[in-house]
Amino acid sequence: MSGRLEYLAEKRLDFENLRLESENFLKSFLNRHLIGRLMNSFPNLANSLLSRSEGEIARLLYKDREKGTFRVLNEMYDYEKSKTTDVLEKLIMESPAVKAARNRKKIAQYLLKLTLENSKRSKFIFSVGGGNGRLELEVLKDYPVNYYCCLDTDERAILEGEALAKKFRVSDQTIFLKGSIRNKDDLNSVTRMATERFLKHFPYLDIVLCQGVFEYFDMKRCSNRQLNNVLTAIYEKTSSNGILLASQTDYHDRVKYLEKGLDWYMRLRSREEVKNEMERVGWCVEYCEKEPMNLITLSLSSKRN
């Protein structure tokens, strides 16, 4: 039972070209110990100030209260510091949590590419709560022989995802379904619907992505029962060489502000807790590390044979 993936065992992971974001000591101190504490202590005042930004991210967060939707993530991903003159927008976009979100996208895409490059056959890729599928589709456009399914509860995300698939010319290999991973019937319908859509038999999933969804299981609970159920369901639905690419937000400095100011609740977990839960189910954790901002844990796990 080696469980190790060859390309990881050969230490081919190289993040140098990803241009991941980090902070020097001074900026980290100001962001986390000064600005962070002020926002936690005076959430309403912080909201009043930041909502005056003319940027789209401010409208989504402070007026529409969208929290972690695909539209919020799109704005974070598309941010270009050199093209932004709005000081308040820069303050939002240069915050530790937003930098961490951009790092997560880059690392997750890199790990997906690495997995596909070392595959000798086409794969069935499944994204749990993947929104408009942008994270995966930006990769899959360069690997069109693979098949992709995204399951999400947001109808707007599904419509935009279908449009993105056409833009990247992979619509013939993609399918977007409305549903929730919490519902076993929705999970079981994925392979059935894919088989009907692509006229190709898909008894199992090959690669599963869970980016930014674990945070919404077991909220306000001490247990990991819901997370364990999801990890187990995915494990049972993947092929013998199945891969799980996942992320989890760790404990950070602005939790009180998010909860009090934005009514945005998440179940935060440490790197060790996530790793232990995966191994309890049977996943062999090949890679499990935090991104440079030390706020989000990213992992790659394989199914033990």
XYZ file of N, CA and C in Angstrom, residues 59 79 112 136 179 189 191 193 199 210 274-276 291:
42
model
N -19.624 46.684 -3.401
C -21.070 46.530 -3.623
C -21.520 45.116 -3.277
N -8.548 41.185 -9.704
C -7.962 42.426 -9.180
C -6.563 42.664 -9.739
N -4.103 20.654 -9.961
C -4.953 20.001 -10.950
C -4.177 19.754 -12.239
N -11.584 25.447 -12.447
C -11.280 24.233 -13.195
C -11.254 24.466 -14.704
N -27.538 21.256 -7.352
C -27.716 20.291 -6.283
C -26.715 20.517 -5.171
N -26.534 11.093 -8.732
C -27.016 11.471 -10.064
C -25.892 12.006 -10.953
N -22.783 10.796 -11.789
C -22.251 9.839 -12.761
C -23.324 9.417 -13.763
N -25.973 11.266 -14.819
C -26.196 12.372 -15.746
C -25.015 12.544 -16.699
N -22.430 10.238 -23.330
C -22.536 8.936 -24.007
C -21.288 8.092 -23.751
N -12.829 20.127 -3.938
C -13.647 20.775 -2.905
C -12.901 22.024 -2.466
N -7.807 19.012 9.486
C -8.236 18.603 8.142
C -7.546 17.302 7.744
N -6.260 17.241 7.950
C -5.475 16.052 7.586
C -5.986 14.817 8.347
N -6.243 14.982 9.623
C -6.720 13.860 10.437
C -8.076 13.362 9.971
N -0.989 27.977 2.295
C -0.449 28.904 1.296
C 0.355 29.993 2.041
